[in-house]
């Protein structure tokens, strides 16, 4: 591995900010969909809607938004439909989400 291996938080923020300034609408739209879908399900179906959102809709949506962000940072062309890309790999998205949550809970307990 070449170059400086230290964490350069300042460069992370500058890269993130320049990426956002270059493509704000896919990022804003993805986050609006994320928030609006959770709020809509909560208002329409109460706790059942919240359960469906947290365990069915949220994992693939987050995978799609993370994929969109990664492509933007890599300066690749993105389409807004990338937000929904996680639904093509629902099983993998859900397992990844579950394992990540499990790791966080175990880390908090330890």
C-alpha positions as a LaTeX table, in Angstrom:
\begin{tabular}{lrrr}
\hline
Residue & $x$ (\AA) & $y$ (\AA) & $z$ (\AA) \\
\hline
Unk1 & 0.00 & 0.00 & 0.00 \\
Unk2 & 1.51 & 3.29 & $-0.99$ \\
Unk3 & 1.03 & 6.77 & 0.37 \\
Unk4 & 0.11 & 8.00 & 3.79 \\
Unk5 & $-2.01$ & 5.45 & 5.64 \\
Unk6 & $-3.12$ & 7.86 & 8.39 \\
Unk7 & $-6.73$ & 8.85 & 8.53 \\
Unk8 & $-7.21$ & 12.20 & 6.89 \\
Unk9 & $-10.60$ & 13.34 & 8.13 \\
Unk10 & $-10.15$ & 16.78 & 6.59 \\
Unk11 & $-9.83$ & 15.24 & 3.11 \\
Unk12 & $-12.86$ & 13.03 & 3.75 \\
Unk13 & $-14.96$ & 16.09 & 4.51 \\
Unk14 & $-13.68$ & 18.00 & 1.50 \\
Unk15 & $-14.32$ & 15.03 & $-0.82$ \\
Unk16 & $-17.78$ & 14.55 & 0.65 \\
Unk17 & $-18.67$ & 18.21 & 0.36 \\
Unk18 & $-17.44$ & 18.51 & $-3.22$ \\
Unk19 & $-19.37$ & 15.34 & $-4.13$ \\
Unk20 & $-22.52$ & 16.76 & $-2.57$ \\
Unk21 & $-22.12$ & 20.12 & $-4.31$ \\
Unk22 & $-21.65$ & 18.38 & $-7.65$ \\
Unk23 & $-24.74$ & 16.12 & $-7.32$ \\
Unk24 & $-27.10$ & 17.29 & $-4.58$ \\
Unk25 & $-30.40$ & 16.09 & $-6.07$ \\
Unk26 & $-29.87$ & 12.31 & $-6.05$ \\
Unk27 & $-28.63$ & 12.53 & $-2.47$ \\
Unk28 & $-31.46$ & 14.77 & $-1.30$ \\
Unk29 & $-34.05$ & 12.71 & $-3.17$ \\
Unk30 & $-32.78$ & 9.44 & $-1.74$ \\
Unk31 & $-32.93$ & 10.75 & 1.80 \\
Unk32 & $-36.39$ & 12.23 & 1.26 \\
Unk33 & $-37.63$ & 8.84 & 0.05 \\
Unk34 & $-35.99$ & 7.16 & 3.04 \\
Unk35 & $-37.66$ & 9.50 & 5.53 \\
Unk36 & $-41.01$ & 9.83 & 3.76 \\
Unk37 & $-41.52$ & 6.08 & 3.38 \\
Unk38 & $-40.91$ & 5.52 & 7.09 \\
Unk39 & $-43.20$ & 8.37 & 8.10 \\
Unk40 & $-45.94$ & 7.30 & 5.69 \\
Unk41 & $-45.93$ & 3.71 & 6.94 \\
Unk42 & $-45.94$ & 4.90 & 10.55 \\
Unk43 & $-48.89$ & 7.22 & 9.98 \\
Unk44 & $-50.90$ & 4.73 & 7.93 \\
Unk45 & $-50.25$ & 1.51 & 9.84 \\
Unk46 & $-48.81$ & 2.49 & 13.23 \\
Unk47 & $-46.44$ & 0.03 & 14.85 \\
Unk48 & $-47.01$ & $-2.61$ & 12.16 \\
Unk49 & $-45.95$ & $-0.07$ & 9.53 \\
Unk50 & $-42.87$ & 0.77 & 11.57 \\
Unk51 & $-41.98$ & $-2.92$ & 11.80 \\
Unk52 & $-42.41$ & $-3.37$ & 8.04 \\
Unk53 & $-40.31$ & $-0.27$ & 7.38 \\
Unk54 & $-37.47$ & $-1.25$ & 9.72 \\
Unk55 & $-37.21$ & $-4.89$ & 8.67 \\
Unk56 & $-38.42$ & $-4.98$ & 5.07 \\
Unk57 & $-37.99$ & $-1.59$ & 3.39 \\
Unk58 & $-35.09$ & 0.08 & 5.23 \\
Unk59 & $-32.31$ & $-2.50$ & 4.56 \\
Unk60 & $-32.52$ & $-2.44$ & 0.74 \\
Unk61 & $-33.12$ & 1.33 & 0.67 \\
Unk62 & $-29.97$ & 1.91 & 2.71 \\
Unk63 & $-27.97$ & $-0.39$ & 0.45 \\
Unk64 & $-29.22$ & 1.60 & $-2.54$ \\
Unk65 & $-28.34$ & 4.95 & $-0.97$ \\
Unk66 & $-24.89$ & 3.71 & 0.07 \\
Unk67 & $-24.33$ & 2.40 & $-3.47$ \\
Unk68 & $-25.40$ & 5.75 & $-4.90$ \\
Unk69 & $-22.99$ & 7.59 & $-2.58$ \\
Unk70 & $-20.13$ & 5.27 & $-3.44$ \\
Unk71 & $-20.67$ & 5.77 & $-7.17$ \\
Unk72 & $-20.81$ & 9.54 & $-6.73$ \\
Unk73 & $-17.54$ & 9.59 & $-4.79$ \\
Unk74 & $-15.96$ & 7.44 & $-7.50$ \\
Unk75 & $-17.19$ & 10.01 & $-10.05$ \\
Unk76 & $-19.35$ & 7.47 & $-11.87$ \\
Unk77 & $-22.60$ & 8.37 & $-13.59$ \\
Unk78 & $-25.63$ & 7.68 & $-11.42$ \\
Unk79 & $-29.33$ & 7.53 & $-12.00$ \\
Unk80 & $-31.90$ & 8.26 & $-9.34$ \\
Unk81 & $-33.14$ & 4.67 & $-9.68$ \\
Unk82 & $-29.90$ & 3.62 & $-7.94$ \\
Unk83 & $-31.69$ & 4.39 & $-4.66$ \\
Unk84 & $-33.81$ & 1.28 & $-5.26$ \\
Unk85 & $-30.91$ & $-0.96$ & $-6.36$ \\
Unk86 & $-30.89$ & $-2.78$ & $-3.02$ \\
Unk87 & $-34.27$ & $-4.34$ & $-3.80$ \\
Unk88 & $-32.63$ & $-6.34$ & $-6.61$ \\
Unk89 & $-30.51$ & $-8.03$ & $-3.94$ \\
Unk90 & $-33.05$ & $-8.07$ & $-1.12$ \\
Unk91 & $-31.72$ & $-11.20$ & 0.61 \\
Unk92 & $-28.12$ & $-10.01$ & 0.67 \\
Unk93 & $-29.19$ & $-6.53$ & 1.79 \\
Unk94 & $-31.26$ & $-7.92$ & 4.63 \\
Unk95 & $-28.54$ & $-10.32$ & 5.82 \\
Unk96 & $-25.94$ & $-7.54$ & 5.73 \\
Unk97 & $-28.25$ & $-5.22$ & 7.67 \\
Unk98 & $-28.97$ & $-7.94$ & 10.24 \\
Unk99 & $-25.30$ & $-8.84$ & 10.71 \\
Unk100 & $-24.30$ & $-5.20$ & 11.03 \\
Unk101 & $-26.98$ & $-4.67$ & 13.70 \\
Unk102 & $-25.85$ & $-7.80$ & 15.50 \\
Unk103 & $-22.24$ & $-6.63$ & 15.52 \\
Unk104 & $-23.29$ & $-3.25$ & 16.90 \\
Unk105 & $-25.38$ & $-4.82$ & 19.67 \\
Unk106 & $-22.60$ & $-7.25$ & 20.64 \\
Unk107 & $-20.10$ & $-4.37$ & 20.66 \\
Unk108 & $-22.35$ & $-2.32$ & 22.93 \\
Unk109 & $-22.79$ & $-5.22$ & 25.33 \\
Unk110 & $-19.05$ & $-5.86$ & 25.49 \\
\hline
\end{tabular}
